[in-house]
């Protein structure tokens, strides 16, 4: 029992005090990786309502429960076919080591899903190791090359990212090595601050023309996605559809990042649980939900439960960043001593921006990155994706669904009033949806 | 010479034919402001467009040449890789944006953000350029025979900006620099390639002061600890 006069302050707890002291010492905002760390409403605040008397479950191991998805069938000569509703999100070579990119490609191939390039262009190795590769088209246009565009299996126009809607990419000087600098046409060692707006279009009407240009350049062969950070998902999704997207990627505020201001990560955007229903509402209003335009939900997807709930809220697929990095070895307890030498520990390490990753994933240091065996990393990711898929199917079958995208909001209940209001599903044990019923 | 009349041929048919061609000369008539005309060309063909074009004309141009006899809207020759794009009239915003190589010649004026984020392209403008020209320009050369609008070269990296006329204002980190013999030679070559008659020594060079390249991070604690030892 502490003395009354020595009690902790709620407003100025030790973390707050430490951050004020850090700011006073350095004069620069904290830039870090990972995603939001404070407690946010998540998909954990929802539960699935398994079948009982009024619903009919499917046999766990015997009855089929489909997981496949096609994107862009109406517009692209070569639509994207995914075996599972989980994709690997855009993470650049530069923010990640070449071995990490290879591991992601190998794991995704084994699981029958796609990987995505990132802010910095496509490497030849990446194209080789990923059977289905989505090419990001970003404001910075670093490494943007029409040959690579034509090599891509889909194009993702990045408007924003959940960790920083309204902000541009960052890559700190330690990670701008000669190869990374050459790919991005930047001087080695500078602190790269990417543009936050596209250089040659400004609004949704322009984006529609931009999408036509992209389609013309690739001769209408591949689908075009639009990725937005979750801030106003109803309007952003509607405008992306109007602009002609085949898929909209909505990335909630928990979404991971390689390097962003902490104040941005923790305070901008809305959580994934609140974003999905709004995006779905837009797709429904436009008559394209579960139809021409697919919704890919990202930001804090960790388990098959998260996947199943995202699909039940109306997403067609999910996308993972942080969890994929953890699967291939990020925050490995085997390197705990080294994490501690860096002033952190295995399990809380967040310094993706620093280039010092003991696990060899978020680094350009050749010695560190050689620690990651891309074949083993790929196997770990494939195993993890298999678990996510099996878990999703287990939950979908329990709700009586023969395909995971048959999950629907009716299969969900909320554990908190906040989650009920955000997800627009009833509070458990009631028929109450705040604001609606 | 193959002629495409856009009053009869769709954009898709036109671009597909240009993408399928490996050499030859093509003329496009009646473009009537269509977007993405002659975008994505990647062979040694030469295309002449008679009339005004919309957004992204010759977008991501890789090889060969495109000439527009008229004006162009936003993103002319955006992300050009090599080859030449020439326009006899004026271009609106973001001409030559993010270009990685090649030559863009604008005989008239260019609007805002000409050469934004340019990454190695050479751009020559016969007239004036608008505000935020060469914003975040990374490398390559921008030559302007007329005047430049406000905030020229804001957040510039290693690109060279050569302006003959007046500059309304310089953007953050953009400064006037010495015009050395190698720059005069570059200018001479670019003016010749663009077919423009001007004296290279009449230009002023602007470049990056490089003060924004790295964050400035203080460390008072380390300073004090160092002082104590
Ligand atoms: C290391 C790292 C690098 C990233 N790089 C990019 C990028 O280049 N472009 C982008 O759109 N998003 C990028 N993101 C965000 C991811 O694409 C994705 O939106 C996010 O990771 C999803 O949230 P999650 O990490 O909780 O799964 C990055 C994320 C991480 C962790």
XYZ file of C-alpha atoms and ligand atoms in Angstrom:
697
model
C 0.000 0.000 0.000
C 1.575 3.293 -1.091
C 1.268 6.517 0.815
C -1.496 8.884 -0.304
C 1.078 11.531 -1.071
C 3.023 9.101 -3.289
C 0.128 7.918 -5.384
C 0.471 7.726 -9.188
C -1.127 10.488 -11.209
C -3.735 9.339 -13.697
C -3.245 12.292 -16.039
C 0.534 12.342 -15.698
C 1.427 8.674 -15.425
C 5.019 7.499 -15.823
C 4.685 7.070 -19.577
C 3.446 10.627 -19.980
C 6.238 11.964 -17.790
C 8.844 9.977 -19.720
C 7.531 11.279 -23.039
C 7.566 14.908 -21.884
C 11.160 14.433 -20.739
C 12.121 12.770 -24.036
C 10.545 15.613 -26.021
C 12.340 18.212 -23.889
C 15.655 16.482 -24.454
C 15.482 15.951 -28.199
C 13.152 18.556 -29.690
C 11.684 16.012 -32.099
C 8.476 14.053 -32.087
C 8.708 10.330 -31.499
C 8.824 8.393 -34.763
C 8.265 4.677 -34.496
C 6.909 1.549 -36.139
C 4.146 -0.906 -35.148
C 0.571 0.427 -34.780
C -1.572 2.053 -32.083
C -0.644 0.658 -28.680
C -3.325 2.162 -26.507
C -6.524 0.318 -25.751
C -8.999 0.701 -28.589
C -12.338 -0.889 -29.404
C -11.459 -4.008 -31.408
C -13.129 -6.989 -32.997
C -12.624 -8.688 -29.599
C -15.644 -6.654 -28.523
C -17.801 -8.778 -30.827
C -18.830 -12.437 -30.547
C -20.170 -14.807 -33.158
C -23.517 -16.415 -32.528
C -22.976 -20.082 -33.281
C -25.859 -22.167 -34.581
C -28.212 -23.930 -32.167
C -31.943 -24.702 -32.489
C -32.825 -21.921 -34.893
C -29.706 -22.255 -37.059
C -28.032 -25.287 -38.553
C -24.239 -25.731 -38.164
C -22.000 -27.484 -40.668
C -19.850 -30.446 -39.717
C -16.440 -29.145 -38.742
C -14.211 -31.473 -40.764
C -16.559 -32.919 -43.333
C -18.687 -30.255 -44.895
C -17.215 -27.807 -47.350
C -16.690 -24.208 -46.309
C -15.260 -22.187 -49.184
C -12.589 -19.526 -48.652
C -11.819 -18.388 -52.187
C -12.274 -14.935 -53.649
C -12.014 -13.355 -57.094
C -11.309 -9.653 -57.566
C -11.824 -7.656 -60.742
C -13.699 -10.252 -62.788
C -15.856 -7.584 -64.442
C -13.056 -5.238 -65.519
C -9.757 -7.088 -65.785
C -8.684 -9.625 -68.363
C -6.789 -11.427 -65.588
C -8.718 -11.098 -62.328
C -7.070 -11.920 -59.010
C -7.921 -15.313 -57.544
C -7.211 -15.878 -53.890
C -7.567 -19.221 -52.110
C -7.952 -17.631 -48.682
C -9.520 -14.362 -47.493
C -6.271 -13.079 -45.975
C -3.707 -11.123 -48.008
C -0.287 -9.752 -47.112
C -0.444 -5.948 -46.901
C 1.880 -3.505 -48.621
C 5.270 -3.271 -46.916
C 8.160 -1.911 -48.904
C 11.572 -3.279 -49.596
C 13.447 -0.623 -47.701
C 11.259 -0.781 -44.646
C 11.752 -4.562 -44.797
C 14.854 -6.545 -45.715
C 15.019 -8.514 -48.956
C 14.909 -11.738 -46.922
C 11.756 -10.606 -45.150
C 10.086 -9.787 -48.476
C 11.106 -13.203 -49.774
C 9.701 -14.923 -46.684
C 6.396 -13.087 -47.149
C 6.288 -14.162 -50.793
C 7.025 -17.773 -50.011
C 4.447 -17.955 -47.239
C 1.773 -16.270 -49.336
C 2.446 -18.572 -52.296
C 2.099 -21.655 -50.147
C -1.197 -20.373 -48.753
C -2.536 -19.254 -52.133
C -2.714 -15.553 -51.479
C -1.135 -12.283 -52.601
C 1.620 -10.046 -51.310
C 1.937 -6.325 -51.947
C 4.874 -4.055 -52.758
C 5.205 -0.765 -50.837
C 6.538 2.764 -50.863
C 9.755 2.221 -52.820
C 8.939 0.101 -55.836
C 9.176 -3.533 -56.843
C 12.380 -5.527 -56.539
C 13.122 -8.318 -59.041
C 13.463 -10.762 -56.133
C 10.053 -9.781 -54.864
C 8.457 -10.416 -58.256
C 10.194 -13.799 -58.406
C 9.125 -14.919 -54.971
C 5.494 -13.801 -55.048
C 3.171 -15.690 -57.365
C 0.485 -13.036 -56.936
C 1.915 -9.566 -56.417
C -0.054 -6.347 -55.976
C 1.870 -3.222 -57.031
C 1.308 -0.159 -54.901
C 0.948 3.188 -56.662
C 1.799 5.771 -54.021
C 2.046 9.556 -53.734
C 5.857 9.446 -53.636
C 6.102 7.336 -56.818
C 9.486 6.129 -55.563
C 10.741 3.478 -57.956
C 7.524 3.803 -59.986
C 8.152 2.054 -63.264
C 5.693 1.144 -66.050
C 7.540 -2.134 -66.677
C 6.883 -3.161 -63.082
C 3.307 -1.953 -63.407
C 2.854 -4.331 -66.318
C 4.444 -7.163 -64.327
C 1.987 -6.719 -61.462
C -1.045 -8.925 -60.914
C -3.030 -5.986 -59.549
C -2.462 -2.279 -58.917
C -3.240 -0.674 -55.559
C -3.604 3.112 -55.605
C -2.653 4.144 -52.087
C -4.549 7.181 -50.854
C -3.825 6.545 -47.216
C -2.866 4.108 -44.521
C -4.614 3.378 -41.204
C -1.623 4.317 -39.103
C -1.580 7.783 -40.684
C -4.576 8.859 -42.759
C -3.497 12.186 -44.220
C 0.197 11.567 -43.723
C 3.003 10.501 -46.023
C 5.540 7.727 -45.657
C 8.789 8.012 -43.765
C 12.038 6.150 -43.957
C 14.805 7.186 -41.635
C 18.345 7.770 -42.847
C 19.733 4.565 -41.336
C 17.620 2.615 -43.815
C 18.409 4.695 -46.920
C 21.306 2.521 -48.018
C 22.799 2.751 -51.481
C 20.369 0.253 -52.973
C 17.325 1.816 -51.313
C 18.519 5.322 -52.218
C 19.038 4.291 -55.824
C 15.597 2.701 -56.102
C 13.973 5.859 -54.712
C 16.384 8.298 -56.384
C 17.271 9.847 -53.034
C 20.628 10.758 -51.495
C 21.927 8.026 -49.179
C 21.295 8.667 -45.490
C 18.611 11.349 -45.707
C 15.481 11.139 -43.583
C 12.929 10.470 -46.282
C 9.570 12.128 -45.796
C 7.299 11.021 -48.640
C 4.550 13.100 -50.135
C 1.091 12.669 -48.612
C -0.794 13.670 -51.772
C -0.518 12.259 -55.243
C 1.444 14.619 -57.489
C -0.871 14.530 -60.500
C -4.398 14.222 -59.189
C -6.286 15.936 -56.435
C -9.794 14.571 -55.959
C -12.136 11.708 -56.790
C -12.918 12.990 -60.281
C -9.214 13.091 -61.063
C -8.775 9.646 -59.520
C -11.343 8.243 -61.935
C -9.209 9.518 -64.819
C -6.046 8.231 -63.168
C -7.549 4.760 -62.890
C -8.440 4.861 -66.579
C -4.853 5.817 -67.387
C -3.499 2.935 -65.281
C -5.883 0.505 -66.934
C -4.960 1.807 -70.392
C -1.255 1.396 -69.692
C -1.672 -2.243 -68.644
C -4.220 -2.827 -71.440
C -7.007 -3.530 -68.933
C -5.297 -6.734 -67.862
C -5.297 -6.440 -64.069
C -7.628 -5.175 -61.320
C -7.180 -1.819 -59.622
C -7.609 -1.415 -55.854
C -7.816 1.806 -53.850
C -6.424 1.800 -50.307
C -7.612 4.337 -47.752
C -6.826 4.905 -44.108
C -10.018 4.698 -42.077
C -11.166 8.222 -41.309
C -14.395 8.766 -43.270
C -14.846 5.272 -44.699
C -18.395 5.808 -45.955
C -17.407 8.674 -48.243
C -13.969 7.331 -49.112
C -15.396 3.962 -50.128
C -18.206 5.535 -52.134
C -15.749 7.805 -53.945
C -13.343 4.933 -54.613
C -16.207 2.971 -56.162
C -17.222 5.965 -58.217
C -13.625 6.333 -59.372
C -13.785 2.788 -60.698
C -11.952 0.656 -58.130
C -12.367 -3.133 -58.250
C -11.499 -3.382 -54.567
C -11.334 -0.946 -51.690
C -8.823 -1.583 -48.937
C -9.886 0.082 -45.693
C -7.107 0.177 -43.101
C -8.200 0.898 -39.538
C -6.272 3.062 -37.086
C -4.621 0.064 -35.406
C -2.860 -0.674 -38.679
C 0.885 -1.124 -38.545
C 3.507 1.155 -40.025
C 7.241 1.099 -40.643
C 7.792 4.652 -39.414
C 5.268 7.286 -38.369
C 4.950 9.955 -35.732
C 3.583 8.399 -32.518
C 1.048 11.215 -32.245
C -0.291 10.212 -35.669
C -0.397 6.493 -34.918
C -2.294 6.955 -31.682
C -4.624 9.836 -32.520
C -5.666 9.856 -36.170
C -8.291 7.676 -37.788
C -10.962 5.346 -36.499
C -10.691 1.712 -35.372
C -11.261 -1.137 -37.804
C -14.446 -2.277 -36.031
C -15.981 1.131 -36.735
C -14.646 1.412 -40.269
C -15.869 -1.830 -41.837
C -19.627 -1.255 -41.359
C -19.370 2.241 -42.815
C -17.494 0.995 -45.873
C -20.077 -1.769 -46.278
C -22.898 0.767 -46.026
C -21.351 2.677 -48.933
C -20.991 -0.479 -51.024
C -24.604 -1.422 -50.291
C -25.880 2.049 -51.126
C -24.146 1.735 -54.484
C -25.402 -1.797 -55.060
C -21.958 -3.367 -55.344
C -21.551 -5.101 -51.965
C -20.486 -8.761 -52.338
C -20.590 -7.959 -56.038
C -18.457 -5.971 -58.431
C -16.379 -4.180 -55.777
C -14.663 -6.146 -53.026
C -13.846 -4.817 -49.583
C -10.534 -5.737 -47.970
C -10.339 -4.852 -44.279
C -7.026 -4.289 -42.535
C -5.690 -2.974 -39.261
C -5.211 -5.208 -36.238
C -6.185 -8.539 -37.824
C -4.512 -11.150 -35.619
C -6.559 -14.333 -35.596
C -9.178 -16.323 -37.443
C -11.690 -14.769 -35.079
C -10.745 -11.323 -36.349
C -11.013 -12.551 -39.940
C -14.410 -14.174 -39.373
C -15.790 -11.085 -37.644
C -14.459 -8.755 -40.344
C -16.149 -10.929 -42.970
C -19.361 -11.070 -40.935
C -19.369 -7.273 -40.817
C -19.259 -7.372 -44.613
C -15.604 -7.409 -45.717
C -14.741 -9.844 -48.518
C -11.180 -10.367 -47.328
C -8.660 -9.087 -44.806
C -5.072 -7.976 -45.023
C -2.294 -8.356 -42.473
C 0.981 -6.551 -41.860
C 2.181 -6.706 -38.260
C 0.931 -10.253 -37.679
C 2.759 -11.470 -40.790
C 5.999 -9.919 -39.502
C 5.513 -11.555 -36.117
C 4.853 -14.883 -37.854
C 8.161 -14.744 -39.732
C 10.073 -13.850 -36.565
C 9.539 -10.266 -35.403
C 9.884 -9.832 -31.601
C 11.395 -13.326 -31.314
C 12.158 -14.077 -27.616
C 15.395 -15.753 -28.766
C 16.756 -12.238 -29.352
C 15.528 -10.833 -26.049
C 19.038 -9.894 -24.891
C 19.592 -7.878 -28.022
C 16.214 -6.193 -27.831
C 17.146 -5.214 -24.266
C 20.464 -3.785 -25.392
C 18.380 -1.542 -27.641
C 16.412 -0.388 -24.607
C 13.421 -2.589 -25.395
C 12.477 -6.262 -25.005
C 11.096 -9.094 -27.082
C 7.336 -8.615 -27.024
C 7.271 -4.816 -26.852
C 9.806 -3.840 -29.513
C 8.328 -1.279 -31.908
C 11.340 0.399 -33.517
C 10.750 -0.683 -37.105
C 12.059 2.747 -38.154
C 15.491 2.245 -36.588
C 16.978 -0.354 -38.911
C 18.431 -2.221 -35.920
C 15.993 -5.166 -35.880
C 17.724 -8.116 -34.166
C 15.364 -10.478 -36.023
C 16.622 -9.146 -39.370
C 13.190 -8.125 -40.682
C 12.836 -4.334 -40.556
C 16.436 -3.611 -41.437
C 18.797 -3.054 -44.354
C 21.832 -4.218 -42.340
C 23.263 -7.239 -44.195
C 24.456 -8.998 -41.039
C 21.147 -8.627 -39.259
C 19.020 -9.493 -42.282
C 21.049 -12.650 -42.934
C 19.625 -13.957 -39.642
C 16.233 -14.398 -41.244
C 16.078 -17.601 -43.269
C 13.479 -16.784 -45.924
C 12.538 -20.437 -46.431
C 11.880 -21.014 -42.740
C 10.179 -17.628 -42.455
C 7.981 -18.534 -45.395
C 7.010 -21.828 -43.781
C 6.111 -20.055 -40.553
C 3.930 -17.580 -42.424
C 2.259 -20.379 -44.402
C 1.499 -22.208 -41.150
C 0.112 -19.058 -39.587
C -2.074 -18.311 -42.622
C -3.324 -21.883 -42.489
C -4.296 -21.449 -38.858
C -6.115 -18.194 -39.630
C -7.990 -19.932 -42.442
C -8.878 -23.003 -40.371
C -10.062 -20.820 -37.517
C -12.161 -18.712 -39.872
C -13.723 -21.831 -41.381
C -14.386 -23.300 -37.945
C -16.303 -20.218 -36.927
C -18.123 -19.953 -40.263
C -19.221 -23.592 -40.098
C -20.420 -23.080 -36.542
C -22.637 -20.346 -37.958
C -23.845 -22.734 -40.671
C -21.999 -21.120 -43.590
C -20.757 -23.073 -46.598
C -18.547 -20.143 -47.609
C -16.768 -17.736 -45.283
C -18.229 -14.718 -47.099
C -21.710 -15.972 -46.232
C -21.031 -14.732 -42.704
C -23.218 -11.688 -42.017
C -23.885 -9.115 -39.297
C -26.787 -11.262 -38.126
C -24.141 -13.744 -36.896
C -22.690 -11.158 -34.500
C -23.432 -9.639 -31.116
C -21.523 -6.918 -29.273
C -20.078 -7.126 -25.774
C -20.016 -3.399 -25.168
C -22.407 -0.581 -25.948
C -19.600 1.146 -27.853
C -18.959 -1.895 -30.034
C -22.705 -2.269 -30.660
C -22.875 1.336 -31.816
C -19.768 1.139 -33.982
C -20.322 -2.287 -35.512
C -24.070 -1.705 -35.790
C -24.889 -5.118 -34.299
C -27.047 -5.676 -31.202
C -25.625 -5.587 -27.713
C -25.382 -9.262 -26.635
C -28.612 -10.542 -25.150
C -30.631 -7.621 -26.475
C -31.957 -6.423 -29.801
C -30.540 -2.968 -29.133
C -28.291 -1.303 -31.686
C -27.533 2.155 -30.302
C -28.656 4.834 -32.700
C -30.650 2.404 -34.830
C -33.197 0.465 -32.764
C 1.848 7.079 -91.527
C -1.182 5.532 -89.838
C -3.990 7.938 -88.923
C -6.412 7.415 -86.045
C -9.499 9.601 -85.992
C -10.758 9.678 -82.412
C -14.167 10.663 -83.704
C -14.329 7.060 -84.879
C -11.754 5.084 -82.910
C -12.054 4.584 -79.154
C -9.285 5.449 -76.713
C -8.833 1.742 -76.023
C -8.441 0.880 -79.680
C -5.975 3.721 -80.169
C -3.779 2.863 -77.187
C -3.853 -0.855 -77.905
C -2.691 -0.189 -81.470
C 0.112 2.059 -80.182
C 1.141 -0.560 -77.604
C 1.142 -3.305 -80.234
C 3.229 -1.296 -82.700
C 6.999 -1.773 -82.692
C 7.901 1.076 -85.043
C 6.350 3.551 -87.454
C 4.620 6.917 -87.459
C 1.133 7.579 -86.201
C -1.143 10.565 -86.338
C -4.096 11.120 -84.039
C -6.770 13.550 -85.135
C -9.825 14.813 -83.271
C -8.495 13.981 -79.773
C -11.088 16.431 -78.444
C -9.590 16.564 -74.959
C -9.593 12.803 -74.393
C -7.663 11.546 -71.366
C -4.720 9.125 -71.352
C -4.114 9.546 -75.084
C -0.916 7.741 -76.122
C -0.162 6.716 -72.540
C 2.125 3.786 -71.852
C 4.070 3.818 -75.128
C 7.116 1.570 -74.880
C 8.493 1.223 -78.400
C 10.342 3.457 -80.863
C 7.260 4.884 -82.540
C 6.496 8.495 -83.234
C 3.039 9.841 -82.546
C 1.648 13.242 -83.538
C -1.595 14.403 -81.962
C -3.432 17.231 -83.683
C -5.601 19.041 -81.190
C -6.102 19.383 -77.449
C -5.664 16.469 -75.065
C -6.948 15.859 -71.528
C -5.181 14.378 -68.511
C -2.147 12.102 -68.647
C -1.331 12.413 -72.310
C 1.807 10.304 -72.928
C 1.658 9.158 -69.297
C 4.510 6.811 -68.304
C 6.083 7.310 -71.713
C 9.053 4.972 -72.153
C 10.384 5.199 -75.686
C 9.793 6.952 -78.981
C 8.257 10.404 -79.289
C 4.897 12.059 -78.822
C 4.124 15.529 -80.148
C 0.915 17.370 -79.278
C -0.058 20.185 -81.598
C -2.291 21.922 -79.096
C -2.742 22.204 -75.343
C -2.720 19.498 -72.669
C -4.442 19.128 -69.322
C -2.989 17.696 -66.098
C -0.146 15.228 -65.844
C 1.330 15.554 -69.332
C 4.034 12.860 -69.654
C 3.717 12.010 -65.972
C 6.371 9.505 -64.861
C 8.098 9.604 -68.256
C 11.045 7.163 -68.286
C 12.834 8.151 -71.483
C 12.056 9.306 -75.036
C 10.561 12.698 -75.870
C 7.224 14.391 -75.357
C 6.702 17.791 -76.951
C 3.708 20.072 -76.890
C 3.302 23.200 -78.982
C 0.753 24.787 -76.681
C 0.482 25.009 -72.897
C 0.050 22.351 -70.205
C -1.955 22.639 -66.993
C -0.880 21.253 -63.621
C 1.762 18.622 -62.898
C 3.380 18.432 -66.324
C 6.242 15.944 -66.265
C 5.357 14.913 -62.704
C 7.675 12.258 -61.199
C 9.430 11.745 -64.550
C 12.421 9.417 -64.248
C 14.134 10.298 -67.528
C 13.629 11.513 -71.088
C 12.774 15.009 -72.281
C 9.531 16.978 -71.973
C 9.288 20.171 -74.032
C 6.437 22.600 -73.443
C 6.561 25.421 -75.964
C 3.893 27.461 -74.180
C 3.321 27.841 -70.432
C 3.049 25.177 -67.743
C 0.661 25.447 -64.804
C 1.168 24.645 -61.138
C 3.479 21.884 -59.940
C 5.326 21.416 -63.185
C 8.052 18.812 -62.528
C 6.658 17.876 -59.121
C 8.701 15.020 -57.594
C 10.744 14.766 -60.801
C 13.275 11.941 -60.617
C 15.699 12.473 -63.476
C 13.589 13.890 -66.313
C 14.620 17.017 -68.230
C 11.825 19.545 -68.739
C 12.098 22.652 -70.918
C 9.314 25.234 -70.798
C 9.265 28.030 -73.374
C 6.921 30.250 -71.370
C 6.152 30.610 -67.679
C 5.542 28.034 -64.937
C 2.961 28.179 -62.131
C 3.219 27.942 -58.361
C 4.918 25.058 -56.560
C 6.917 24.165 -59.633
C 9.425 21.378 -58.959
C 7.935 20.693 -55.525
C 10.014 17.905 -53.918
C 11.929 17.512 -57.178
C 14.537 14.816 -56.677
C 16.789 14.939 -59.739
C 16.928 16.039 -63.368
C 16.840 19.529 -64.903
C 14.015 22.012 -65.296
C 14.582 24.881 -67.712
C 12.130 27.788 -67.837
C 12.570 30.540 -70.409
C 9.893 32.719 -68.814
C 8.974 33.426 -65.179
C 8.271 31.099 -62.248
C 5.329 31.394 -59.851
C 5.341 31.264 -56.066
C 7.219 28.689 -53.992
C 9.566 27.491 -56.672
C 11.408 24.288 -55.736
C 9.814 23.817 -52.327
C 11.456 20.926 -50.410
C 13.799 20.334 -53.303
C 16.295 17.480 -53.386
C 19.020 17.253 -56.061
C 17.219 18.601 -59.145
C 18.596 21.694 -60.937
C 16.194 24.498 -61.775
C 17.210 27.054 -64.408
C 14.960 30.102 -64.680
C 15.544 32.906 -67.177
C 12.864 35.297 -65.970
C 11.658 36.355 -62.543
C 10.764 34.105 -59.626
C 7.773 35.174 -57.542
C 9.141 33.432 -54.457
C 11.328 30.488 -53.514
C 9.876 27.545 -51.598
C 11.316 26.078 -48.420
C 14.982 25.049 -48.744
C 15.293 26.290 -52.343
C 18.181 28.731 -52.903
C 19.928 30.482 -55.748
C 23.146 28.718 -56.738
C 26.159 29.475 -58.852
C 25.820 28.823 -62.599
C 29.062 26.945 -63.258
C 30.449 25.967 -66.672
C 29.022 22.442 -66.433
C 25.573 23.927 -65.870
C 25.964 26.232 -68.850
C 26.895 23.193 -70.920
C 23.857 21.236 -69.655
C 21.656 24.216 -70.464
C 23.150 24.597 -73.918
C 22.452 20.935 -74.686
C 18.917 21.023 -73.318
C 18.036 24.220 -75.203
C 19.400 22.680 -78.385
C 17.494 19.427 -77.817
C 14.336 21.431 -77.188
C 14.967 23.593 -80.234
C 14.792 26.795 -78.208
C 16.837 29.843 -78.877
C 18.200 31.326 -75.655
C 21.559 32.270 -74.168
C 22.451 29.823 -71.354
C 24.214 32.565 -69.410
C 20.923 34.467 -69.055
C 19.597 31.828 -66.639
C 19.776 31.673 -62.864
C 20.246 28.283 -61.228
C 18.288 27.234 -58.159
C 18.891 24.154 -56.039
C 18.512 22.672 -52.597
C 20.096 24.198 -49.511
C 19.874 20.634 -48.130
C 18.800 21.830 -44.696
C 15.696 19.613 -44.704
C 17.509 16.378 -45.504
C 17.714 15.166 -41.932
C 15.738 15.808 -38.784
C 17.560 18.000 -36.316
C 17.713 16.047 -33.098
C 18.959 17.681 -29.923
C 20.357 15.652 -27.018
C 20.764 17.872 -23.979
C 21.250 14.894 -21.648
C 24.205 13.544 -23.638
C 25.731 17.007 -23.797
C 25.542 17.394 -20.025
C 26.849 13.868 -19.410
C 29.722 14.579 -21.809
C 30.502 17.825 -20.012
C 30.705 16.054 -16.650
C 33.214 13.425 -17.674
C 6.803 -2.507 -41.686
C 5.571 -1.974 -42.340
C 5.674 -1.298 -43.561
C 4.533 -0.794 -44.188
N 4.661 -0.170 -45.402
C 3.548 0.249 -46.051
C 3.636 0.794 -47.358
O 4.702 0.905 -47.939
N 2.490 1.162 -47.977
C 1.261 1.006 -47.370
O 0.241 1.325 -47.973
N 1.159 0.508 -46.134
C 2.259 0.101 -45.477
N 2.138 -0.472 -44.243
C 0.789 -0.711 -43.694
C 0.275 -2.067 -44.125
O 0.127 -2.127 -45.528
C -1.098 -2.382 -43.510
O -2.008 -1.369 -43.865
C -1.073 -2.526 -42.003
O 0.104 -3.162 -41.591
C -2.279 -3.321 -41.535
O -2.372 -3.363 -40.152
P -1.730 -4.516 -39.242
O -0.281 -4.241 -39.200
O -2.359 -4.345 -37.911
O -2.025 -5.841 -39.875
C 3.266 -0.974 -43.580
C 3.171 -1.652 -42.353
C 4.293 -2.150 -41.737
C 4.145 -2.882 -40.436
